[in-house]
Amino acid sequence: MSQYPINPDLVAPGALSDNERLKADSDHLRGTITTDLQDEITGGFTGDNFMLIRFHGMYQQDDRDIRAERTAQKLEPLHNVMLRARMPGGIITPQQWLAIDKFAADNTMYGSIRLTTRQTFQFHGVLKPHVKPMHQFLHSIGIDSIATAGDVNRNVLCTSNPVESELHQQAYEWAAKISEHLLPKTRAYAEIWLDDEKIETTEVEPILGDNYLPRKFKTAVVIPPHNDIDVHANDLSFVAVAENGKLVGFNVLVGAGLAMTWGDTATYPRMADDLGYVSLEHTLKVAEHVVTVQRDYGNRSNRKNAKTKYTIDRIGIDAFRAEVEARTGVAFEPVKPYNFTSRGDRIGWVEGVDGKQHLTLFIENGRVLDFPNKPLKTGLAKIAAIHQGDLRMTANQNLIIAGVPAAQKAEIDAIARAHGLIDDSHSEQRKNSMACVSFPTCPLAMAEAERYLPELVTKTEDLLAKHNLADEHIVLRVTGCPNGCGRAMLAEVGLVGRGPGKYNLYLGGNREGTRIPRLLLDNVGEADILGTLDGLIGRWAAERSNSSEGFGDFVIRAGVIAPVVVPKDDFHS
């Protein structure tokens, strides 16, 4: 029960969903996971535990490429888990990288490290006997996976900006503080995975509540003008305000999110609203109470409408702001001016204000593995073995080798080139395209994404070259389902999977990530998609107002597609 007065007029009506029962009955996320781990009859987790392991950073999956074959052999699916690490701001040490590199090779079905849009890494294909040792191994190198999934605040993002080193360090420290402050307080993770002794006491979740949040919650810290973490994909974003190169406070944004459900027009992607400006000393208090307001007023009856964006659209941004102010005792100041002018990662070498060199590596789809003639995983391990700085995972699935002394630049550059980590043939189009994992491991996948993207990019490159735009790019993103992991709903061209080989085509986002695209074609195949893009790219080349007009801006200005203004009213219209 909330410790704050609840306005019954703002509470969503209806009976609680079964997920609310599940969380209430879980003994603060313990369930019977320990018993399940001892069950050798199945490779999966059963009953409520299938959902509860998400709060511990894991999803149960199976290899869908061989599901039918195993069924024919009267075998259960090849159950395994995907683990997502908690890495606020995406910073990892070279020593930690070498350790996870070895674990992936020795203990996962696929051998890869997957860099994600949540600025962390995932292990895919961990079989049940390796699950508990995996958590103990991660703990031994200072990493955990607490609250990287489930109805909690997840991994906190932070602009990957090693150039303005002092400002970035300050922003990163706040991302880490927010992450720690909003973590679940239950000792379930330590008891189950690390064999910590259970302490008989009454546990309290002062921020998340005993039923935790109505739905997942995403938080980010961003340093304008670079929107590399996609502000409008997060429930809560802190936009850094600096004076003379030092962080002084944040503009607070709430209510963004990209997921939707096919056939349900009450679901839609949404941009964030400004709450206002707060000085640094109020940051944690504001973060906490944005979460508690969502905890108390989010929809616990309909999970499809449980995210913060729907809470705000139901009760109104003014009521939401008033609740946060009442609980914090802090009045938001007017928003300080800010602007976003760019979004993607700056691939290649840049020099920071501190004189250190920083190398951003383009990792297609974030998949770190040794491919034919492109041994990325081996190359990164060689770099980590000699690197004196840190590594920074980006929210665009890339990796920064940060803090390289000038004297070591040539050596690291040579290793990167020898292993395909630097490839001068990569087009701007390829570097600005992204996909979610999708098949074969994601249980929600309806169409290919990661495995399809390289081919789709090549065909898009051909279209750009055909119209003399080979050096240009379109922000292109593909997701295998409408849940938004690849952030297609902030792309200039977004493909969202409907079924095998079929996608919805959305157009009209912009390069800065501050506009949601709109549906142009429903449930179509590649021929229709490429044919449509061919014609529109030809028009863009001939009719754009100037050389800096992006594709998304052009299709809006030319009337090809109408802009989405108020998503709850006009996204589906």
Coordinates of C-alpha atoms in Angstrom, one line a residue:
M1 CA 0.0 0.0 0.0
S2 CA 1.2 3.5 -0.8
Q3 CA 2.4 5.8 1.9
Y4 CA 1.0 8.7 0.0
P5 CA -2.7 9.8 -0.3
I6 CA -4.2 8.3 -3.4
N7 CA -6.7 10.2 -5.5
P8 CA -9.3 7.5 -6.5
D9 CA -10.3 9.5 -9.5
L10 CA -6.9 8.9 -11.0
V11 CA -6.7 5.2 -10.4
A12 CA -7.3 3.0 -13.4
P13 CA -10.4 0.9 -13.0
G14 CA -10.7 -2.9 -13.4
A15 CA -9.7 -6.1 -11.7
L16 CA -6.0 -6.7 -11.2
S17 CA -4.1 -8.7 -13.9
D18 CA -2.6 -12.1 -13.1
N19 CA 0.8 -10.5 -13.1
E20 CA -0.2 -8.6 -10.0
R21 CA -1.1 -11.8 -8.3
L22 CA 2.2 -13.3 -9.4
K23 CA 4.3 -10.5 -7.9
A24 CA 2.3 -10.4 -4.7
D25 CA 2.7 -14.2 -4.2
S26 CA 6.4 -14.2 -5.1
D27 CA 7.9 -13.6 -1.6
H28 CA 9.6 -10.5 -2.9
L29 CA 10.7 -12.1 -6.2
R30 CA 11.9 -15.4 -4.7
G31 CA 9.1 -17.7 -5.9
T32 CA 10.2 -21.2 -6.1
I33 CA 13.2 -20.5 -8.4
T34 CA 15.6 -22.4 -6.2
T35 CA 13.4 -25.5 -6.5
D36 CA 13.2 -25.1 -10.2
L37 CA 17.0 -25.0 -10.5
Q38 CA 17.2 -28.5 -9.0
D39 CA 14.6 -29.9 -11.5
E40 CA 16.6 -31.9 -14.1
I41 CA 13.5 -33.1 -15.9
T42 CA 13.0 -29.8 -17.8
G43 CA 15.5 -27.3 -19.1
G44 CA 13.0 -24.5 -18.4
F45 CA 11.5 -22.6 -15.5
T46 CA 7.9 -23.5 -14.6
G47 CA 4.8 -21.7 -13.4
D48 CA 5.3 -18.2 -12.0
N49 CA 9.1 -18.6 -12.1
F50 CA 9.0 -18.2 -15.9
M51 CA 8.1 -14.6 -15.3
L52 CA 10.0 -14.0 -12.0
I53 CA 13.4 -14.7 -13.4
R54 CA 12.9 -11.6 -15.5
F55 CA 13.3 -9.5 -12.4
H56 CA 16.7 -11.2 -12.0
G57 CA 17.7 -10.1 -15.5
M58 CA 16.8 -13.1 -17.5
Y59 CA 14.3 -14.2 -20.2
Q60 CA 13.5 -17.9 -20.9
Q61 CA 13.9 -18.6 -24.6
D62 CA 14.5 -21.4 -27.0
D63 CA 16.1 -21.8 -30.4
R64 CA 13.1 -21.4 -32.7
D65 CA 15.2 -22.6 -35.7
I66 CA 15.1 -26.1 -34.3
R67 CA 11.8 -26.0 -32.4
A68 CA 9.8 -28.0 -35.0
E69 CA 12.6 -30.6 -35.3
R70 CA 12.6 -31.1 -31.5
T71 CA 8.8 -31.4 -31.5
A72 CA 9.0 -34.1 -34.2
Q73 CA 11.5 -35.9 -31.9
K74 CA 9.0 -35.6 -29.0
L75 CA 11.5 -33.3 -27.2
E76 CA 10.7 -30.1 -25.4
P77 CA 12.0 -26.9 -26.9
L78 CA 15.7 -26.3 -26.2
H79 CA 15.1 -24.0 -23.3
N80 CA 17.8 -21.6 -22.3
V81 CA 18.0 -18.1 -20.9
M82 CA 19.2 -14.8 -22.2
L83 CA 20.8 -12.7 -19.5
R84 CA 21.0 -8.9 -19.7
A85 CA 23.7 -7.3 -17.4
R86 CA 23.1 -4.1 -15.4
M87 CA 25.7 -1.6 -16.6
P88 CA 24.6 2.0 -15.9
G89 CA 26.0 4.2 -18.6
G90 CA 27.4 1.2 -20.4
I91 CA 31.0 1.4 -19.0
I92 CA 32.9 -1.8 -18.6
T93 CA 36.6 -2.3 -17.7
P94 CA 39.0 -4.2 -20.1
Q95 CA 39.4 -6.9 -17.4
Q96 CA 35.6 -7.4 -17.2
W97 CA 35.4 -7.5 -21.0
L98 CA 38.0 -10.3 -21.1
A99 CA 36.1 -12.2 -18.5
I100 CA 32.8 -12.0 -20.3
D101 CA 34.5 -12.9 -23.5
K102 CA 35.7 -16.1 -22.1
F103 CA 32.4 -16.9 -20.4
A104 CA 30.5 -16.4 -23.7
A105 CA 32.8 -18.8 -25.5
D106 CA 32.7 -21.5 -22.8
N107 CA 29.2 -21.4 -21.5
T108 CA 26.7 -20.2 -24.1
M109 CA 25.1 -21.9 -27.1
Y110 CA 26.1 -19.2 -29.5
G111 CA 29.5 -18.0 -28.2
S112 CA 28.7 -14.3 -28.7
I113 CA 28.4 -11.2 -26.7
R114 CA 25.4 -9.1 -27.8
L115 CA 25.6 -5.3 -27.4
T116 CA 22.1 -3.9 -26.9
T117 CA 20.0 -0.8 -27.4
R118 CA 19.8 -0.6 -23.5
Q119 CA 23.6 0.1 -23.4
T120 CA 24.6 -3.2 -21.9
F121 CA 25.5 -6.7 -23.0
Q122 CA 23.5 -9.9 -23.2
F123 CA 24.5 -13.5 -23.1
H124 CA 22.2 -15.7 -25.3
G125 CA 21.8 -19.4 -25.0
V126 CA 22.7 -20.2 -21.4
L127 CA 21.5 -23.6 -20.4
K128 CA 20.0 -24.2 -17.0
P129 CA 23.0 -25.9 -15.4
H130 CA 25.1 -22.8 -16.2
V131 CA 22.6 -20.2 -15.0
K132 CA 23.6 -20.1 -11.3
P133 CA 27.3 -20.3 -12.0
M134 CA 26.8 -17.4 -14.5
H135 CA 25.5 -15.1 -11.8
Q136 CA 28.3 -16.1 -9.4
F137 CA 30.8 -15.5 -12.2
L138 CA 29.4 -12.1 -12.9
H139 CA 29.4 -11.2 -9.2
S140 CA 33.0 -12.2 -9.0
I141 CA 34.0 -9.5 -11.6
G142 CA 31.7 -6.8 -10.2
I143 CA 28.7 -7.2 -12.5
D144 CA 25.1 -8.2 -11.8
S145 CA 21.8 -8.4 -13.7
I146 CA 19.5 -7.2 -11.0
A147 CA 16.4 -5.5 -12.4
T148 CA 17.4 -5.4 -16.1
A149 CA 14.0 -6.9 -16.9
G150 CA 10.6 -7.2 -15.3
D151 CA 8.3 -4.5 -13.8
V152 CA 11.1 -2.4 -12.3
N153 CA 13.4 0.4 -13.4
R154 CA 15.8 -1.1 -15.8
N155 CA 19.4 -0.4 -16.9
V156 CA 19.9 3.4 -16.8
L157 CA 21.4 4.9 -20.0
C158 CA 23.8 7.7 -20.3
T159 CA 25.2 9.6 -23.3
S160 CA 28.3 7.9 -24.5
N161 CA 30.4 11.0 -24.7
P162 CA 34.1 10.6 -23.9
V163 CA 35.0 13.9 -25.6
E164 CA 33.7 16.3 -23.0
S165 CA 35.2 14.1 -20.4
E166 CA 34.5 16.0 -17.2
L167 CA 30.8 16.7 -18.1
H168 CA 30.3 13.1 -19.2
Q169 CA 31.9 11.8 -16.0
Q170 CA 29.4 13.9 -13.9
A171 CA 26.5 12.7 -16.0
Y172 CA 27.6 9.1 -15.8
E173 CA 27.9 9.3 -12.0
W174 CA 24.3 10.5 -11.8
A175 CA 23.2 7.6 -14.0
A176 CA 24.9 5.2 -11.6
K177 CA 23.4 6.9 -8.6
I178 CA 19.9 6.7 -10.1
S179 CA 20.3 3.1 -11.0
E180 CA 21.4 2.2 -7.4
H181 CA 18.6 4.3 -5.8
L182 CA 15.8 2.7 -7.8
L183 CA 17.0 -0.9 -7.4
P184 CA 14.7 -3.4 -5.6
K185 CA 15.6 -3.8 -2.0
T186 CA 14.8 -7.5 -1.8
R187 CA 17.6 -9.8 -1.0
A188 CA 16.2 -12.5 -3.4
Y189 CA 18.9 -12.1 -6.0
A190 CA 21.7 -12.5 -3.4
E191 CA 20.0 -15.5 -1.7
I192 CA 19.1 -17.4 -4.9
W193 CA 22.2 -16.8 -7.1
L194 CA 25.0 -15.9 -4.6
D195 CA 24.0 -18.3 -1.8
D196 CA 23.7 -15.4 0.7
E197 CA 22.1 -16.4 4.0
K198 CA 18.4 -15.6 4.2
I199 CA 17.8 -13.1 7.0
E200 CA 14.4 -13.4 8.7
T201 CA 13.1 -9.9 8.6
T202 CA 10.1 -8.0 7.2
E203 CA 11.2 -6.8 3.8
V204 CA 9.9 -3.4 2.5
E205 CA 10.2 -2.0 -1.0
P206 CA 9.9 1.7 -0.2
I207 CA 10.1 2.9 -3.8
L208 CA 8.9 0.0 -6.0
G209 CA 6.2 -1.3 -3.6
D210 CA 5.5 -4.9 -2.7
N211 CA 3.8 -5.4 -6.1
Y212 CA 6.6 -3.6 -7.9
L213 CA 5.7 -1.4 -10.9
P214 CA 2.7 -1.9 -13.1
R215 CA 5.1 -2.4 -16.1
K216 CA 8.7 -2.0 -17.1
F217 CA 10.3 1.4 -16.6
K218 CA 13.2 2.9 -18.5
T219 CA 15.4 5.8 -17.4
A220 CA 18.2 7.8 -19.2
V221 CA 20.6 10.6 -18.7
V222 CA 21.4 12.6 -21.9
I223 CA 23.8 15.4 -22.7
P224 CA 22.5 17.7 -25.5
P225 CA 22.8 18.4 -28.3
H226 CA 23.6 14.7 -28.8
N227 CA 20.5 12.4 -28.5
D228 CA 22.4 9.1 -28.8
I229 CA 20.2 7.4 -26.1
D230 CA 16.9 8.3 -27.8
V231 CA 15.2 10.4 -25.2
H232 CA 11.8 9.5 -26.6
A233 CA 12.1 5.8 -25.9
N234 CA 12.2 6.3 -22.1
D235 CA 9.7 6.7 -19.3
L236 CA 12.0 9.1 -17.5
S237 CA 14.9 11.1 -19.0
F238 CA 17.2 13.6 -17.3
V239 CA 18.5 16.2 -19.9
A240 CA 21.8 17.6 -18.6
V241 CA 22.1 21.4 -18.1
A242 CA 25.7 22.6 -17.9
E243 CA 27.3 25.9 -17.1
N244 CA 30.9 26.5 -17.9
G245 CA 31.3 22.8 -18.7
K246 CA 30.0 21.7 -15.3
L247 CA 26.7 19.9 -14.6
V248 CA 24.3 22.1 -12.6
G249 CA 20.9 20.3 -13.0
F250 CA 18.5 18.5 -15.3
N251 CA 15.5 19.1 -17.4
V252 CA 13.1 16.2 -16.5
L253 CA 11.1 14.5 -19.3
V254 CA 8.5 11.8 -18.7
G255 CA 6.1 9.5 -20.6
A256 CA 7.9 8.4 -23.7
G257 CA 7.8 4.8 -25.0
L258 CA 7.7 2.9 -28.3
A259 CA 5.9 -0.4 -27.8
M260 CA 2.4 -1.1 -29.1
T261 CA 0.2 -4.1 -29.8
W262 CA -1.0 -5.1 -33.2
G263 CA -4.8 -4.6 -33.5
D264 CA -5.1 -2.5 -30.3
T265 CA -5.5 1.1 -31.2
A266 CA -5.3 2.0 -27.5
T267 CA -1.6 1.3 -27.7
Y268 CA 0.9 3.6 -29.5
P269 CA 4.4 5.0 -29.4
R270 CA 4.6 8.3 -27.6
M271 CA 7.0 11.3 -27.2
A272 CA 8.0 12.5 -23.8
D273 CA 6.6 15.6 -22.0
D274 CA 8.6 18.1 -20.1
L275 CA 8.1 18.2 -16.3
G276 CA 10.5 21.0 -15.7
Y277 CA 14.0 21.8 -14.4
V278 CA 15.5 20.7 -11.1
S279 CA 18.9 21.3 -9.6
L280 CA 21.3 18.5 -8.9
E281 CA 20.4 18.1 -5.2
H282 CA 16.8 17.1 -6.1
T283 CA 17.7 14.5 -8.8
L284 CA 17.3 11.3 -6.8
K285 CA 14.2 12.6 -5.0
V286 CA 12.5 13.4 -8.3
A287 CA 13.6 10.1 -9.9
E288 CA 12.1 8.3 -6.9
H289 CA 8.8 10.0 -7.0
V290 CA 8.2 9.9 -10.7
V291 CA 8.5 6.1 -10.1
T292 CA 6.2 6.2 -7.0
V293 CA 3.5 8.2 -8.9
Q294 CA 3.7 5.7 -11.8
R295 CA 3.6 2.9 -9.2
D296 CA 0.4 4.2 -7.6
Y297 CA -1.5 5.3 -10.7
G298 CA -0.2 3.0 -13.5
N299 CA -2.8 0.6 -14.9
R300 CA -2.6 -2.7 -13.0
S301 CA -5.6 -4.2 -14.8
N302 CA -4.4 -4.0 -18.4
R303 CA -0.7 -4.5 -19.0
K304 CA -1.0 -3.3 -22.5
N305 CA -1.9 0.1 -21.1
A306 CA 0.3 0.0 -18.0
K307 CA 3.3 2.0 -19.1
T308 CA 4.0 5.6 -17.8
K309 CA 3.0 7.1 -21.2
Y310 CA -0.6 5.8 -20.8
T311 CA -0.8 6.9 -17.2
I312 CA 0.1 10.5 -18.3
D313 CA -2.4 10.4 -21.1
R314 CA -5.1 9.1 -18.7
I315 CA -4.6 11.5 -15.8
G316 CA -2.9 14.4 -17.7
I317 CA 0.7 15.8 -17.4
D318 CA -0.4 18.6 -15.0
A319 CA -1.8 16.1 -12.5
F320 CA 1.3 13.9 -12.9
R321 CA 3.6 16.9 -12.2
A322 CA 1.5 18.0 -9.3
E323 CA 1.7 14.5 -7.7
V324 CA 5.5 14.5 -8.1
E325 CA 5.8 18.0 -6.6
A326 CA 3.6 17.1 -3.7
R327 CA 5.7 14.0 -2.9
T328 CA 9.1 15.6 -3.3
G329 CA 8.3 19.0 -1.9
V330 CA 10.1 20.4 -4.9
A331 CA 8.5 22.7 -7.4
F332 CA 9.8 22.3 -10.9
E333 CA 11.4 25.4 -12.4
P334 CA 10.7 26.2 -16.1
V335 CA 12.6 24.1 -18.6
K336 CA 16.0 25.4 -19.5
P337 CA 16.5 25.8 -23.3
Y338 CA 17.9 22.7 -24.9
N339 CA 18.1 21.3 -28.4
F340 CA 19.1 18.0 -30.1
T341 CA 21.0 18.2 -33.3
S342 CA 22.4 14.7 -33.8
R343 CA 21.8 11.1 -32.7
G344 CA 24.1 8.4 -34.1
D345 CA 27.5 7.4 -32.7
R346 CA 30.5 9.2 -34.1
I347 CA 32.3 6.2 -35.6
G348 CA 36.1 6.4 -35.7
W349 CA 38.8 8.2 -33.7
V350 CA 38.1 11.5 -31.9
E351 CA 40.2 13.4 -29.4
G352 CA 38.8 14.5 -26.1
V353 CA 39.3 17.7 -24.2
D354 CA 41.7 15.9 -22.0
G355 CA 43.9 14.9 -24.9
K356 CA 43.0 11.3 -24.8
Q357 CA 42.0 9.4 -27.9
H358 CA 38.7 7.6 -28.2
L359 CA 37.8 5.0 -30.9
T360 CA 34.1 4.2 -31.6
L361 CA 33.8 0.9 -33.3
F362 CA 30.8 0.1 -35.5
I363 CA 29.5 -3.3 -34.5
E364 CA 26.8 -4.3 -36.9
N365 CA 23.7 -5.4 -34.9
G366 CA 25.9 -5.3 -31.8
R367 CA 26.8 -9.0 -32.3
V368 CA 30.3 -9.6 -31.1
L369 CA 31.5 -12.9 -32.6
D370 CA 34.2 -14.2 -34.9
F371 CA 32.7 -14.1 -38.4
P372 CA 34.5 -15.4 -41.5
N373 CA 37.2 -12.9 -42.4
K374 CA 36.0 -10.7 -39.6
P375 CA 37.1 -12.0 -36.2
L376 CA 35.5 -9.2 -34.1
K377 CA 35.5 -11.1 -30.8
T378 CA 39.2 -12.0 -31.0
G379 CA 40.1 -8.5 -32.0
L380 CA 38.3 -6.9 -29.1
A381 CA 39.9 -9.4 -26.7
K382 CA 43.3 -8.4 -28.0
I383 CA 42.5 -4.7 -27.6
A384 CA 41.2 -5.3 -24.1
A385 CA 44.4 -7.1 -23.1
I386 CA 46.5 -4.0 -23.7
H387 CA 43.9 -1.2 -23.2
Q388 CA 44.6 1.2 -20.3
G389 CA 41.3 3.0 -20.3
D390 CA 37.7 1.7 -20.3
L391 CA 35.2 0.4 -22.9
R392 CA 31.8 2.0 -23.3
M393 CA 28.8 0.3 -24.8
T394 CA 26.5 2.7 -26.6
A395 CA 22.7 2.7 -26.9
N396 CA 23.2 2.2 -30.7
Q397 CA 24.9 -1.3 -30.2
N398 CA 28.4 0.0 -30.8
L399 CA 31.5 0.0 -28.6
I400 CA 33.9 2.8 -27.6
I401 CA 37.5 2.2 -26.7
A402 CA 37.8 5.2 -24.5
G403 CA 40.8 6.9 -22.9
V404 CA 43.6 5.7 -25.3
P405 CA 46.9 7.5 -24.8
A406 CA 48.2 9.1 -28.0
A407 CA 51.2 6.8 -27.9
Q408 CA 49.0 3.7 -28.1
K409 CA 46.6 4.9 -30.8
A410 CA 48.5 3.3 -33.7
E411 CA 48.8 -0.1 -32.0
I412 CA 45.0 -0.3 -31.2
D413 CA 44.1 1.0 -34.7
A414 CA 46.2 -1.7 -36.3
I415 CA 44.6 -4.5 -34.2
A416 CA 41.1 -3.1 -35.0
R417 CA 41.8 -3.0 -38.7
A418 CA 43.3 -6.5 -38.8
H419 CA 40.2 -7.9 -37.2
G420 CA 37.5 -6.1 -39.2
L421 CA 36.6 -3.7 -36.3
I422 CA 37.6 -0.8 -38.5
D423 CA 36.3 -1.1 -42.0
D424 CA 36.5 2.0 -44.2
S425 CA 34.1 0.5 -46.6
H426 CA 31.2 0.8 -44.2
S427 CA 28.7 3.3 -45.6
E428 CA 27.0 6.0 -43.6
Q429 CA 23.8 4.0 -44.3
R430 CA 25.1 0.9 -42.6
K431 CA 26.4 2.9 -39.7
N432 CA 22.9 4.4 -39.2
S433 CA 20.9 1.2 -39.4
M434 CA 19.9 -1.0 -36.5
A435 CA 17.8 -4.0 -35.6
C436 CA 16.6 -6.0 -32.6
V437 CA 17.7 -9.6 -32.0
S438 CA 14.4 -11.3 -33.2
F439 CA 14.9 -14.8 -34.6
P440 CA 16.0 -17.4 -33.6
T441 CA 16.0 -16.6 -29.9
C442 CA 13.3 -14.0 -29.1
P443 CA 9.9 -15.7 -28.3
L444 CA 8.0 -12.6 -29.5
A445 CA 9.6 -12.4 -32.9
M446 CA 7.2 -12.4 -35.9
A447 CA 9.7 -11.5 -38.6
E448 CA 13.4 -11.5 -39.1
A449 CA 15.4 -8.4 -37.9
E450 CA 19.0 -8.9 -37.0
R451 CA 19.6 -11.6 -39.6
Y452 CA 17.8 -9.6 -42.3
L453 CA 19.3 -6.1 -41.6
P454 CA 22.7 -6.5 -43.4
E455 CA 20.9 -7.6 -46.6
L456 CA 18.3 -4.9 -46.4
V457 CA 21.0 -2.3 -45.8
T458 CA 22.9 -3.4 -48.9
K459 CA 19.8 -3.0 -51.0
T460 CA 19.1 0.4 -49.5
E461 CA 22.7 1.4 -50.3
D462 CA 22.0 0.4 -53.9
L463 CA 19.0 2.6 -54.0
L464 CA 20.9 5.6 -52.6
A465 CA 23.7 5.0 -55.2
K466 CA 21.1 4.7 -58.0
H467 CA 20.0 8.2 -57.2
N468 CA 23.5 9.7 -56.6
L469 CA 23.1 9.7 -52.9
A470 CA 25.8 7.1 -52.0
D471 CA 27.3 9.3 -49.3
E472 CA 23.9 10.0 -47.7
H473 CA 22.0 8.0 -45.1
I474 CA 18.5 7.3 -43.8
V475 CA 18.0 6.4 -40.2
L476 CA 16.7 2.8 -40.8
R477 CA 15.6 0.4 -38.1
V478 CA 14.0 -3.0 -38.2
T479 CA 12.2 -4.8 -35.4
G480 CA 10.7 -8.3 -35.5
C481 CA 7.6 -7.3 -33.5
P482 CA 5.9 -4.2 -32.2
N483 CA 7.5 -4.2 -28.8
G484 CA 10.1 -1.6 -29.8
C485 CA 13.5 -3.0 -28.9
G486 CA 15.1 -1.8 -32.1
R487 CA 13.5 1.7 -31.7
A488 CA 12.0 1.6 -35.2
M489 CA 9.3 4.0 -34.0
L490 CA 12.0 6.8 -33.9
A491 CA 13.4 6.0 -37.3
E492 CA 13.1 7.9 -40.6
V493 CA 12.3 4.5 -42.1
G494 CA 11.0 1.9 -39.6
L495 CA 10.1 -1.7 -40.4
V496 CA 8.1 -3.6 -37.8
G497 CA 7.5 -7.3 -38.3
R498 CA 4.0 -8.7 -38.9
G499 CA 4.9 -12.2 -40.0
P500 CA 7.6 -14.2 -41.9
G501 CA 8.9 -11.8 -44.6
K502 CA 6.1 -9.2 -43.8
Y503 CA 6.5 -5.8 -42.2
N504 CA 4.7 -2.6 -41.6
L505 CA 6.5 0.3 -43.2
Y506 CA 6.6 3.6 -41.2
L507 CA 8.0 6.9 -42.5
G508 CA 8.6 10.3 -41.2
G509 CA 10.8 10.2 -38.1
N510 CA 13.8 12.6 -38.2
R511 CA 17.6 12.3 -37.7
E512 CA 17.5 13.9 -34.3
G513 CA 15.1 11.3 -32.9
T514 CA 12.4 13.9 -32.0
R515 CA 9.5 12.7 -34.2
I516 CA 7.5 9.5 -34.4
P517 CA 6.9 8.0 -37.9
R518 CA 3.6 7.1 -39.3
L519 CA 2.3 4.0 -41.1
L520 CA 2.6 4.1 -44.9
L521 CA 2.3 0.4 -45.9
D522 CA 0.6 -2.4 -43.9
N523 CA 1.8 -6.0 -43.9
V524 CA 3.9 -5.9 -47.0
G525 CA 7.0 -7.8 -48.3
E526 CA 10.4 -6.6 -49.4
A527 CA 9.4 -5.9 -53.0
D528 CA 6.8 -3.4 -52.0
I529 CA 9.1 -1.8 -49.4
L530 CA 12.0 -1.4 -51.8
G531 CA 9.8 -0.3 -54.6
T532 CA 8.3 2.4 -52.4
L533 CA 11.7 3.5 -51.1
D534 CA 13.1 3.6 -54.6
G535 CA 10.5 6.1 -55.7
L536 CA 10.7 8.2 -52.6
I537 CA 14.5 8.3 -52.5
G538 CA 14.4 9.5 -56.1
R539 CA 12.1 12.3 -55.2
W540 CA 14.3 13.2 -52.1
A541 CA 17.3 13.5 -54.4
A542 CA 15.5 15.7 -56.9
E543 CA 13.2 17.7 -54.6
R544 CA 14.8 18.3 -51.3
S545 CA 15.0 21.9 -50.2
N546 CA 18.8 21.7 -49.5
S547 CA 21.5 19.1 -49.0
S548 CA 21.0 18.9 -45.3
E549 CA 17.2 18.0 -45.5
G550 CA 16.9 14.5 -44.1
F551 CA 14.7 11.9 -45.7
G552 CA 12.2 12.0 -42.8
D553 CA 11.9 15.7 -43.0
F554 CA 11.5 15.5 -46.8
V555 CA 8.6 13.1 -46.7
I556 CA 6.8 15.2 -44.2
R557 CA 7.4 18.5 -46.1
A558 CA 6.4 16.9 -49.4
G559 CA 3.2 15.6 -48.0
V560 CA 4.0 11.9 -48.5
I561 CA 3.1 11.3 -44.9
A562 CA 1.5 13.5 -42.2
P563 CA 3.4 14.1 -39.0
V564 CA 2.2 12.4 -35.8
V565 CA 1.2 15.2 -33.5
V566 CA -0.8 13.7 -30.6
P567 CA -0.1 9.9 -30.7
K568 CA -3.2 8.8 -28.7
D569 CA -5.4 10.7 -31.2
D570 CA -3.7 10.5 -34.5
F571 CA -1.0 7.7 -34.6
H572 CA -3.5 5.2 -36.0
S573 CA -5.6 7.7 -38.0

